[in-house]
XYZ file of C-alpha atoms in Angstrom:
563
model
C 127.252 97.853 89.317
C 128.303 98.946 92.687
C 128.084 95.190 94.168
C 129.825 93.784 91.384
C 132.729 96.289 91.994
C 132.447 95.873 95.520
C 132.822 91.484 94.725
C 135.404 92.347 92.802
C 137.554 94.051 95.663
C 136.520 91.784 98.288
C 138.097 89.425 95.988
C 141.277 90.906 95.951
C 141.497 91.876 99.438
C 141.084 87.878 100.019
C 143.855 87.758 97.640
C 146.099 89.939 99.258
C 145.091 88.089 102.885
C 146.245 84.451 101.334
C 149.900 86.102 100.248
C 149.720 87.512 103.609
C 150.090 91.134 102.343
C 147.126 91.543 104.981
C 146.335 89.732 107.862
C 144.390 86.373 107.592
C 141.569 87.092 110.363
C 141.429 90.693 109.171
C 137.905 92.051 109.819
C 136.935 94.094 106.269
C 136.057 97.294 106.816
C 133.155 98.843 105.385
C 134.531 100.551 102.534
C 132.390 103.337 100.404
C 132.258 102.708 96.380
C 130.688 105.625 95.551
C 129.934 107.745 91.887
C 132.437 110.228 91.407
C 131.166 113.878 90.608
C 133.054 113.958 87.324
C 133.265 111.522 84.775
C 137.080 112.005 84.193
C 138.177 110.872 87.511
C 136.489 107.492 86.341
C 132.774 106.057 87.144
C 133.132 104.857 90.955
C 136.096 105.223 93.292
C 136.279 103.531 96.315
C 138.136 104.492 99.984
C 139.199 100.699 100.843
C 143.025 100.746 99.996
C 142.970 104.096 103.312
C 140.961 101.640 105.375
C 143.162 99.024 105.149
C 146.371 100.654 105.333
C 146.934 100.868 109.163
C 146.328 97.039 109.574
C 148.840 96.394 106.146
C 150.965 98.484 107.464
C 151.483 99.932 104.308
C 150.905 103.016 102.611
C 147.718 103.698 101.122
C 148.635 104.646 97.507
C 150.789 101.355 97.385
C 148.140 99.203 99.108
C 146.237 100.433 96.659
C 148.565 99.407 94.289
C 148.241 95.986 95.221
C 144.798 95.633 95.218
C 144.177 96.666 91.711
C 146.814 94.348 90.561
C 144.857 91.626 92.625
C 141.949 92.401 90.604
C 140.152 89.118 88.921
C 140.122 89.457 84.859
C 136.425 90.855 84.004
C 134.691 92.287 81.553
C 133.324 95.354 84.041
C 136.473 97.525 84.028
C 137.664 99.697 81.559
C 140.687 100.477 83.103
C 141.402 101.721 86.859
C 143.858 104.428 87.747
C 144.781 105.502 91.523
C 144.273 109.220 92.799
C 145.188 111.222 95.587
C 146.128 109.654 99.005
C 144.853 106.113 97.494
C 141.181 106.235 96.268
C 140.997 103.445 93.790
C 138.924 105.005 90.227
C 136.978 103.001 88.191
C 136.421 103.347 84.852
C 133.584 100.788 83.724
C 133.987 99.809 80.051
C 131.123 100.679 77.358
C 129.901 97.133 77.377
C 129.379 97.327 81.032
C 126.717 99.817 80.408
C 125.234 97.901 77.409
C 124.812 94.956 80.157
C 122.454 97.278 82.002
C 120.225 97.785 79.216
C 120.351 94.154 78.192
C 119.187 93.550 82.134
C 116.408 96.173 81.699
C 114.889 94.563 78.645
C 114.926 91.256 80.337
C 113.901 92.428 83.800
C 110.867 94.754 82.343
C 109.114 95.622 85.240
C 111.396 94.034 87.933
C 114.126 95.739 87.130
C 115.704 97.818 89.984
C 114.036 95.707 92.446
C 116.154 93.727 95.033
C 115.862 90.818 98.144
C 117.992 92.842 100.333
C 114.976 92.618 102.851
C 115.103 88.994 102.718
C 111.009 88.535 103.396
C 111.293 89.697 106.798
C 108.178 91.910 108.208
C 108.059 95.321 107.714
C 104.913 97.364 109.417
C 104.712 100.810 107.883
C 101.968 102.881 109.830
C 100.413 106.446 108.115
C 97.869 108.573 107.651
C 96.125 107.247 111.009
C 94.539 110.147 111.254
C 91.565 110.674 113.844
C 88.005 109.744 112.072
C 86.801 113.449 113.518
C 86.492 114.682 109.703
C 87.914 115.364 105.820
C 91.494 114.098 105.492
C 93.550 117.174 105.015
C 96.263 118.277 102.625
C 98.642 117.343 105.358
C 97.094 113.974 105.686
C 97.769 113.726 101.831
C 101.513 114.325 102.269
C 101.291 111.441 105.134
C 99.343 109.475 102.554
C 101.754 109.456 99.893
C 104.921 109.384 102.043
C 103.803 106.008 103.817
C 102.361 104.362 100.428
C 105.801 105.230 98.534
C 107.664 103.870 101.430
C 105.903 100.886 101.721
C 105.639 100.001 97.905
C 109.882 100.681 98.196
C 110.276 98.190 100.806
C 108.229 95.586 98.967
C 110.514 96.674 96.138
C 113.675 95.687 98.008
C 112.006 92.697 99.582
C 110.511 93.701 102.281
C 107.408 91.491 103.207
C 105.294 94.770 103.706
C 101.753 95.721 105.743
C 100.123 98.964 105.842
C 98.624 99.792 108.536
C 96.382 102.663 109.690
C 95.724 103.257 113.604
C 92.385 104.883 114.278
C 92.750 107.313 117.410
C 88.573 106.386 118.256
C 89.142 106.984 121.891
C 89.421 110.220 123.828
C 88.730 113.769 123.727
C 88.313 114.672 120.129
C 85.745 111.658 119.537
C 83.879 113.300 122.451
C 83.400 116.602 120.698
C 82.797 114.921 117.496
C 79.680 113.499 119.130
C 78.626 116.497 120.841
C 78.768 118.440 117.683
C 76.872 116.045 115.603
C 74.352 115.708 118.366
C 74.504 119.929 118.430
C 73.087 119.377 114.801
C 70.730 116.919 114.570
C 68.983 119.011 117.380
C 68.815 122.057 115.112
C 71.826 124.224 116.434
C 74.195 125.762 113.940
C 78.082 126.981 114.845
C 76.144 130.700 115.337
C 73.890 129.569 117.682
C 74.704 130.361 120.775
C 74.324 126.902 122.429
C 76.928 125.397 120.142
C 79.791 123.029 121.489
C 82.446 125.380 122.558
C 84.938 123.019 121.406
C 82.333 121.403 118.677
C 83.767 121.402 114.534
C 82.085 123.592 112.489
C 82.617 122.684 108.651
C 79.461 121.685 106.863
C 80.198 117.715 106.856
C 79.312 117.971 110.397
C 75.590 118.386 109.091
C 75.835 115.889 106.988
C 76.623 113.117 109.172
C 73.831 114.694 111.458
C 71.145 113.913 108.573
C 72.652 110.870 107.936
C 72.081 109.339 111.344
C 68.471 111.602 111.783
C 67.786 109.566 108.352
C 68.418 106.162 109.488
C 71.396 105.260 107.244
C 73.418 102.614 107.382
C 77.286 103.116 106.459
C 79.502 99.921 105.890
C 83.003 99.860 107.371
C 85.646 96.869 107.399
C 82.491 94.823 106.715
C 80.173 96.048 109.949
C 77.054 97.939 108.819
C 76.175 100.908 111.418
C 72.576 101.778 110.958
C 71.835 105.216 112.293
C 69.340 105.839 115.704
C 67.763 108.842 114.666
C 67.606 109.240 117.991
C 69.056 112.938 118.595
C 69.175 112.342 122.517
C 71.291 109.065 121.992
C 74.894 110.439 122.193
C 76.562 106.838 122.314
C 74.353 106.010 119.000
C 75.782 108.936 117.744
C 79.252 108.967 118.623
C 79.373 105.147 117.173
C 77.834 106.804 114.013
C 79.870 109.177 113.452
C 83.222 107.602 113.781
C 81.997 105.353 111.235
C 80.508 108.098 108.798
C 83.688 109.931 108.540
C 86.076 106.120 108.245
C 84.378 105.541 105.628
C 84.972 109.192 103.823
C 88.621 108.468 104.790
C 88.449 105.585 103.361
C 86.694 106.878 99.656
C 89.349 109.558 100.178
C 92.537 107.877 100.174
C 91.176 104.986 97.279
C 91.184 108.268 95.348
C 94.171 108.672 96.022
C 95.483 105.454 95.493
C 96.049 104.306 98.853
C 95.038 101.583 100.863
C 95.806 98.956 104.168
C 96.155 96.233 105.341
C 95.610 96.388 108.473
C 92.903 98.788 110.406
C 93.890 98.923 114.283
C 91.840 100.973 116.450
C 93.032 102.570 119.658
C 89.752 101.835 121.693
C 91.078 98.331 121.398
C 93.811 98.653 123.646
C 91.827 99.726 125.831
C 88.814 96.947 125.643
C 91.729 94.179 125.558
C 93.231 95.086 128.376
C 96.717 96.309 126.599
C 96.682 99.702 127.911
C 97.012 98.026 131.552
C 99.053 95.166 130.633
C 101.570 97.358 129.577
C 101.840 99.453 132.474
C 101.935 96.047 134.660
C 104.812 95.187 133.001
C 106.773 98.850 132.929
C 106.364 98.577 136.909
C 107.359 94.817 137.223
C 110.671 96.248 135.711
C 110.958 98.812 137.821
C 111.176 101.801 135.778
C 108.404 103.383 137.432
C 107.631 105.282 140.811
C 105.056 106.684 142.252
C 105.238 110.610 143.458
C 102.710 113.356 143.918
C 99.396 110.692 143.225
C 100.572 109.663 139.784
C 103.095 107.332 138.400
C 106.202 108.309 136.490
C 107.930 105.882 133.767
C 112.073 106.955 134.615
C 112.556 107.429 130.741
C 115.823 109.433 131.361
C 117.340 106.107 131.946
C 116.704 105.821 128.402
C 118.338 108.878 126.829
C 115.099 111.287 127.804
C 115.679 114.606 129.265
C 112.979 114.170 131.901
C 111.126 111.715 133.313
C 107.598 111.664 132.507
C 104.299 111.020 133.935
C 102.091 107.543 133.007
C 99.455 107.823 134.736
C 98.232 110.813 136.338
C 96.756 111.503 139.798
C 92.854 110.987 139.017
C 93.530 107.637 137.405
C 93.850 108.940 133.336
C 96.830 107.758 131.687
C 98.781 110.773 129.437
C 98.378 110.302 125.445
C 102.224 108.386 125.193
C 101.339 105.012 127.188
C 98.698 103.636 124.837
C 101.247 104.759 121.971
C 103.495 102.201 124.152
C 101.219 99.595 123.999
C 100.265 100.213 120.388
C 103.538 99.952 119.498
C 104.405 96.503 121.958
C 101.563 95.061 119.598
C 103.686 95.924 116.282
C 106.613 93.833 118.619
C 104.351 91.235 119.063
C 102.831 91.116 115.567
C 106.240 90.588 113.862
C 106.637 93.975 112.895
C 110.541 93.545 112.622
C 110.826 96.489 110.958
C 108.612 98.970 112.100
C 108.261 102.774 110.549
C 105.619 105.364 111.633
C 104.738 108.811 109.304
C 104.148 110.961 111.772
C 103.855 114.776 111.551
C 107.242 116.958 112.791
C 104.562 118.224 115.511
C 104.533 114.910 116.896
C 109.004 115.120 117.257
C 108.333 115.581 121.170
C 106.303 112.443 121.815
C 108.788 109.852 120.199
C 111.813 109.781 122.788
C 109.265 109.049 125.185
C 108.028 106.219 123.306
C 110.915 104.948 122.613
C 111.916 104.678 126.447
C 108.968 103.335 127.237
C 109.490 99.911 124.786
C 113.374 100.006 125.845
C 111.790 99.550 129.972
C 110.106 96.442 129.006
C 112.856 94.592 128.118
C 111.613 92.710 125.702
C 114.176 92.690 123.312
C 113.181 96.037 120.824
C 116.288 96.868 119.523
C 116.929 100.290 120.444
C 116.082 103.085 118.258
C 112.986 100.581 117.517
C 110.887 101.509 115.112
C 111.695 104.157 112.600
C 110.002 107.500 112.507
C 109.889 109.682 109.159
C 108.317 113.382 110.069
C 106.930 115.576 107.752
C 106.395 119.128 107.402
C 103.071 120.672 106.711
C 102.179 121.941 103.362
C 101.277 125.462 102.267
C 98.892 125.549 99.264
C 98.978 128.667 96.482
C 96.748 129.399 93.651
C 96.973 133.279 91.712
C 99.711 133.291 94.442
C 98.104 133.276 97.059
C 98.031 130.676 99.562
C 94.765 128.484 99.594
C 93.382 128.029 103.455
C 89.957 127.219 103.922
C 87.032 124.515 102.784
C 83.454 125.559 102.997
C 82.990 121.723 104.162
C 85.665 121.451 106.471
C 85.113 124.603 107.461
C 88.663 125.650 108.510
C 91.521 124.028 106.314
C 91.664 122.421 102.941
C 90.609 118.936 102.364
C 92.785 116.297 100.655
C 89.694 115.600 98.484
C 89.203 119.413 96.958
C 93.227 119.089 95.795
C 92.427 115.938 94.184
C 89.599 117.560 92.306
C 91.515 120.866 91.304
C 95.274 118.949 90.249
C 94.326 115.178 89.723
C 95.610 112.320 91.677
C 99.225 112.212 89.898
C 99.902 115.919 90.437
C 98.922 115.842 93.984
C 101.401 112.856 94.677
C 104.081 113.685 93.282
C 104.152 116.770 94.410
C 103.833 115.889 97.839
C 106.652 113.503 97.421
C 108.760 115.648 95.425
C 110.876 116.993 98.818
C 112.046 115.662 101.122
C 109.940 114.863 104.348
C 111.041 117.300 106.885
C 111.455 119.876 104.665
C 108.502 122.931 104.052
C 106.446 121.851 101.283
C 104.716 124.311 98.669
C 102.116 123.107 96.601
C 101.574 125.436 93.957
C 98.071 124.471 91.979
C 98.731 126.522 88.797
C 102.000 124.742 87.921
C 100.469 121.570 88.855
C 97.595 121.555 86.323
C 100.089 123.584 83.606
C 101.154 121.029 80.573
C 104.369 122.808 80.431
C 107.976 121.565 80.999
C 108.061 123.875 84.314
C 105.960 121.112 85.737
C 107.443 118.043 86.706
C 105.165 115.151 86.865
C 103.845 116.249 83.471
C 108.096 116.477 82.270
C 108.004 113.346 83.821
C 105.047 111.270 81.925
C 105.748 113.343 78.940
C 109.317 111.215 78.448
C 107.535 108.022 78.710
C 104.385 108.938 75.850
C 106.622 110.528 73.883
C 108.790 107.435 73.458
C 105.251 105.341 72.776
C 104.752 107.775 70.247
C 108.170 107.686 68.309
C 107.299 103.628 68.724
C 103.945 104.875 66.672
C 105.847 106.411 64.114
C 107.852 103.679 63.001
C 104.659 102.137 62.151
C 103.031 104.931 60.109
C 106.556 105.327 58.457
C 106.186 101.751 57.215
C 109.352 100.989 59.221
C 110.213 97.427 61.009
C 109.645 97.407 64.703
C 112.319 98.210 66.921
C 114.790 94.927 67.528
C 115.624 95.331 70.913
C 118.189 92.074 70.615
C 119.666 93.780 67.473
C 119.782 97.380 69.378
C 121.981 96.339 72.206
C 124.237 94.193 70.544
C 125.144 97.379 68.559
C 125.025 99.562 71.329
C 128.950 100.463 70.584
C 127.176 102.648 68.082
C 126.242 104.899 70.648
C 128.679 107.071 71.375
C 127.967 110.530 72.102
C 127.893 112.602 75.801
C 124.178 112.590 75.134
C 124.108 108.724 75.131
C 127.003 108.201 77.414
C 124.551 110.471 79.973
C 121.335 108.559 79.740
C 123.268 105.193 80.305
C 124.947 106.120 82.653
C 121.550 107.622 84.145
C 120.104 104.144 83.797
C 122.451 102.591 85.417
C 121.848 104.570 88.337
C 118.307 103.282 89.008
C 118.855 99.963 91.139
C 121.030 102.528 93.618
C 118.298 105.479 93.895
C 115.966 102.414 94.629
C 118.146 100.762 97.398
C 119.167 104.148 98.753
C 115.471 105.398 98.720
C 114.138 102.632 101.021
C 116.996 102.251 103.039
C 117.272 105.972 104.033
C 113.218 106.041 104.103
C 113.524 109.171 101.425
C 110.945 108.337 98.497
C 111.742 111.772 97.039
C 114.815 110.403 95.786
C 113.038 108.550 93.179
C 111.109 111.372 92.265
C 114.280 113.550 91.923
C 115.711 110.718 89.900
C 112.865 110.509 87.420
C 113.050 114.302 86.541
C 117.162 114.141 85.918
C 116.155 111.127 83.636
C 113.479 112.101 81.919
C 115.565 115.417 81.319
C 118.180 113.419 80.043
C 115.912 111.907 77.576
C 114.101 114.696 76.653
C 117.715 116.433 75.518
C 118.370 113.025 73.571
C 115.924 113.295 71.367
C 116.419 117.200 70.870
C 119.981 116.532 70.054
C 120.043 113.473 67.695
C 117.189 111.945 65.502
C 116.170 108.437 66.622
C 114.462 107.485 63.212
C 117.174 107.300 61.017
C 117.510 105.368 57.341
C 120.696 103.519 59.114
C 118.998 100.486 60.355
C 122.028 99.498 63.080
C 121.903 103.152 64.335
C 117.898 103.229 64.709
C 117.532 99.875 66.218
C 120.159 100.786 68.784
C 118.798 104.892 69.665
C 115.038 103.294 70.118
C 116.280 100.803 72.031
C 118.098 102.951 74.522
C 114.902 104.700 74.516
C 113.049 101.846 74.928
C 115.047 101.251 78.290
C 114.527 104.603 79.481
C 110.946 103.888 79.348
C 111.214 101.045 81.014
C 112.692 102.685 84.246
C 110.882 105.448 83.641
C 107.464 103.704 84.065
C 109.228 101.241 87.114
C 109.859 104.464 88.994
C 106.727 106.211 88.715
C 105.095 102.606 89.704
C 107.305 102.906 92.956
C 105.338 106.426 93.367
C 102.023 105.494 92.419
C 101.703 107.533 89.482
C 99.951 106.426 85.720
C 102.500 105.899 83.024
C 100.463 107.620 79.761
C 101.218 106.415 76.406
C 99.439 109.775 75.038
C 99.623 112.954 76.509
């Protein structure tokens, strides 16, 4: 509805440019055509008459003026009414709204979807988290933040990949190793010869006896076949990277998540990117030597120091193979790039960022997109859930699975929004109650199967969807007027969700309508004798299922026909 007013206006403005009320080669602004907060002060007003004013010359209210009278004829607008200094009101007229149920039914399951991507390449990267052990719960909230972002984009035409970067190189692989090797030589975390910095939950004896036992454990198609040599720390390392990828990998198909793309960090290493990169960042000349170690001169792009590269016994520092990582998204096509990333990770990215900008290799700036998260603090009996007895010192991913089930556990790590503090409280999530949203949620869409049952058992006719929206103008009370305007709203949340990166709008969104619904049916009966009146309530309801189930598809969630 909102680009249909906004044709509308650009069509008058062109208007107004041909009588030369405004100029020919005017540039149009980008106006706002928002939804007003109340209904009385119409459905959308818009800012462009203020915009334009300066270049009219003209006063707002009477530019304004003008453009409404320059207004093509349609069958949109109720009537429009000017307020204040020259915001132009909208009020749609009922059949406008009956259009938007007419283009659910026909849509179905594509309704609220869009091209605005236009096919072009978007790389969303998440979870990556290091194969070192159980994903945790705050790997979960990165789990379901980058699948709900990347099944928006696809939804607004995005040609999407997933993408999961393995950190296999460096310090933490090392004392993976060391720790498994700790076991399958018959130490425990007590013993007194344990790994100072070894990992101490139980699945660290598991992979141990896995590799003693000469298993093999497929990943990405490669069988690794276990040594059972305990004095072969290589063997074991490769082992045990690909032990634990592949319980990441059961993990998150639990959870409904999967890739498209696996990229390991030891790559860029083996390929020769790591250097490459730094070849390049010194042919620019954004880099000097002081002290034995090189320096990338990031303040020249917007960083508040400069910042080492490589340091004086030859290393390089954990942000110049995120360079190169992220010159291979460049190089891959990755257009649009976006990166779930804890907010512990905020003080890494401006130095990323610089480093792409010195290559000059055309990244736009601000190239790619990071969305940070906040951890997530766990209750049950309120009190806050901590530990695993496998991981041995946080909560796994997999036991909050088990405990709320799979559509709990998303939505209600999608419910707020990213950077804000997340609690996850277990009780509510497994309580069949109204309090608890996903179940609110799935509850509008079965019972709306079930009134669909009724007709049946009540010997009725099915509903006649056709039949419901042409009489539609039957439908006239605040609780009706509510949930079509609430349906109406659905193409916007979707558009604003992947554009802003902020899948918790769609979650937010689902609760408002499935409240709306869920007060429709307490407030007027939907089977009636009146055959016109039935065919068009069921109908609406019918709709409201329909974007009901489309929005918990863009969250991964079930849509239950029986609760």
């Amino acid at each position: 509805m909102k680009e249909q007013l906004r044709e509308l206006l650009l069509r008058a403005i062109r208007t107004l440019q041909n009588d030369a009320t405004l100029p020919a080669d005017l540039e149009v602004p980008n106006f706002v055509i928002e939804r007003t907060r109340s209904r009385e002060h119409g459905d959308f007003a818009a800012n462009a008459a203020m915009l334009l004013a300066k270049p009219a010359r003209a006063k707002p209210r009477e530019l304004a003026e003008k453009l409404v009278a320059a207004l093509p004829a349609n069958t949109l607008l109720g009537k429009v009414e000017i307020a204040g200094p020259g915001f132009i009101n909208f009020f749609l007229a009922p059949g406008a709204y009956h259009d938007e149920v007419r283009r659910i039914m026909a849509d179905g399951h594509a309704y609220g979807r869009s091209t605005s991507g236009k096919g072009v390449t978007a790389g969303v990267e998440f979870v990556s988290a290091n194969p070192t052990g159980p994903l945790h719960v705050g790997h979960g909230r990165n789990a379901v933040l980058g699948d709900c972002l990347a099944r928006l984009l696809d939804a607004t035409g995005w040609k999407v990949k997933r993408e999961f970067y393995y950190n296999d190189a460096g310090v933490q692989i090392h004392n993976l190793a060391i720790s498994v090797q700790a076991r399958a030589r018959g130490l425990t975390p007590n013993d007194a010869g344990w790994p100072e910095d070894g990992y101490r939950g139980d699945y660290i004896a598991d992979v141990a006896n896995s590799y003693l036992a000469g298993d093999s454990v497929e990943v990405e198609g490669h069988l690794v076949t276990g040594a059972k040599d305990a004095d072969d720390l290589e063997a074991i390392r490769h082992y045990a990277v690909a032990y634990l990828r592949r319980e990441q990998d059961l993990d998150l198909k639990a959870f409904g998540v999967g890739f498209d793309t696996y990229f390991l960090e030891s790559s860029l290493y083996t390929d020769g990117k790591v250097e490459e990169t730094v070849r390049e960042l010194v042919a620019h000349g954004h880099t000097y030597e002081e002290g034995g170690a090189l320096w990338l001169r990031t303040t020249d792009f917007g960083d508040d120091k400069d910042r080492v590269m490589r340091k004086s016994d030859g290393t390089y520092t954990y942000f110049v193979p995120d360079v190169a990582y992220h010159l291979s998204k460049w190089q891959r096509g990755y257009v649009n790039a976006v990166t779930v990333l804890g907010s512990d990770h905020h003080g890494s990215l401006a130095r990323v960022k610089a480093g792409l900008q010195a290559l000059d290799t055309g990244i736009p700036k601000g190239w790619p997109n990071y969305v940070l998260y906040q951890m997530v603090t766990v209750m049950r009996g309120g009190e806050e859930v901590k530990l695993s007895k496998r991981a041995g010192s946080y909560l796994t991913l997999r036991d909050l699975i088990e405990e709320a089930g799979r559509d709990a556990t998303r939505y209600f790590l999608i419910a707020r929004k990213a950077d804000s503090q997340l609690v996850f409280d277990i009780d509510l999530a497994r309580s069949q109650s109204n309090d608890n949203p996903v179940y609110y949620i799935q509850y509008a869409h079965a019972r709306v199967c079930r009134v669909l049952e009724e007709l049946a058992e009540r010997g009725l006719p099915s509903v006649d969807t056709a039949a419901g929206i042409d009489r539609m103008t039957r439908l006239d009370s605040e609780h009706e007027q509510i949930l079509l305007t609430e349906l109406s709203r659905y193409p916007e949340v979707v558009e604003a969700a992947a554009g802003n990166l902020e899948p918790h709008l769609i979650a937010q969104y689902l609760r408002e309508l499935a409240g709306a619904l869920h007060s429709y049916y307490h407030e007027h009966k939907w089977i009636v004798d009146d055959a016109e009146l039935r065919n068009a309530r069921i109908t609406l309801a019918v709709a409201t299922r329909q974007v009901i189930r489309n929005g918990l598809d863009l969250l991964g969630l079930s849509a239950p026909e029986k609760m």
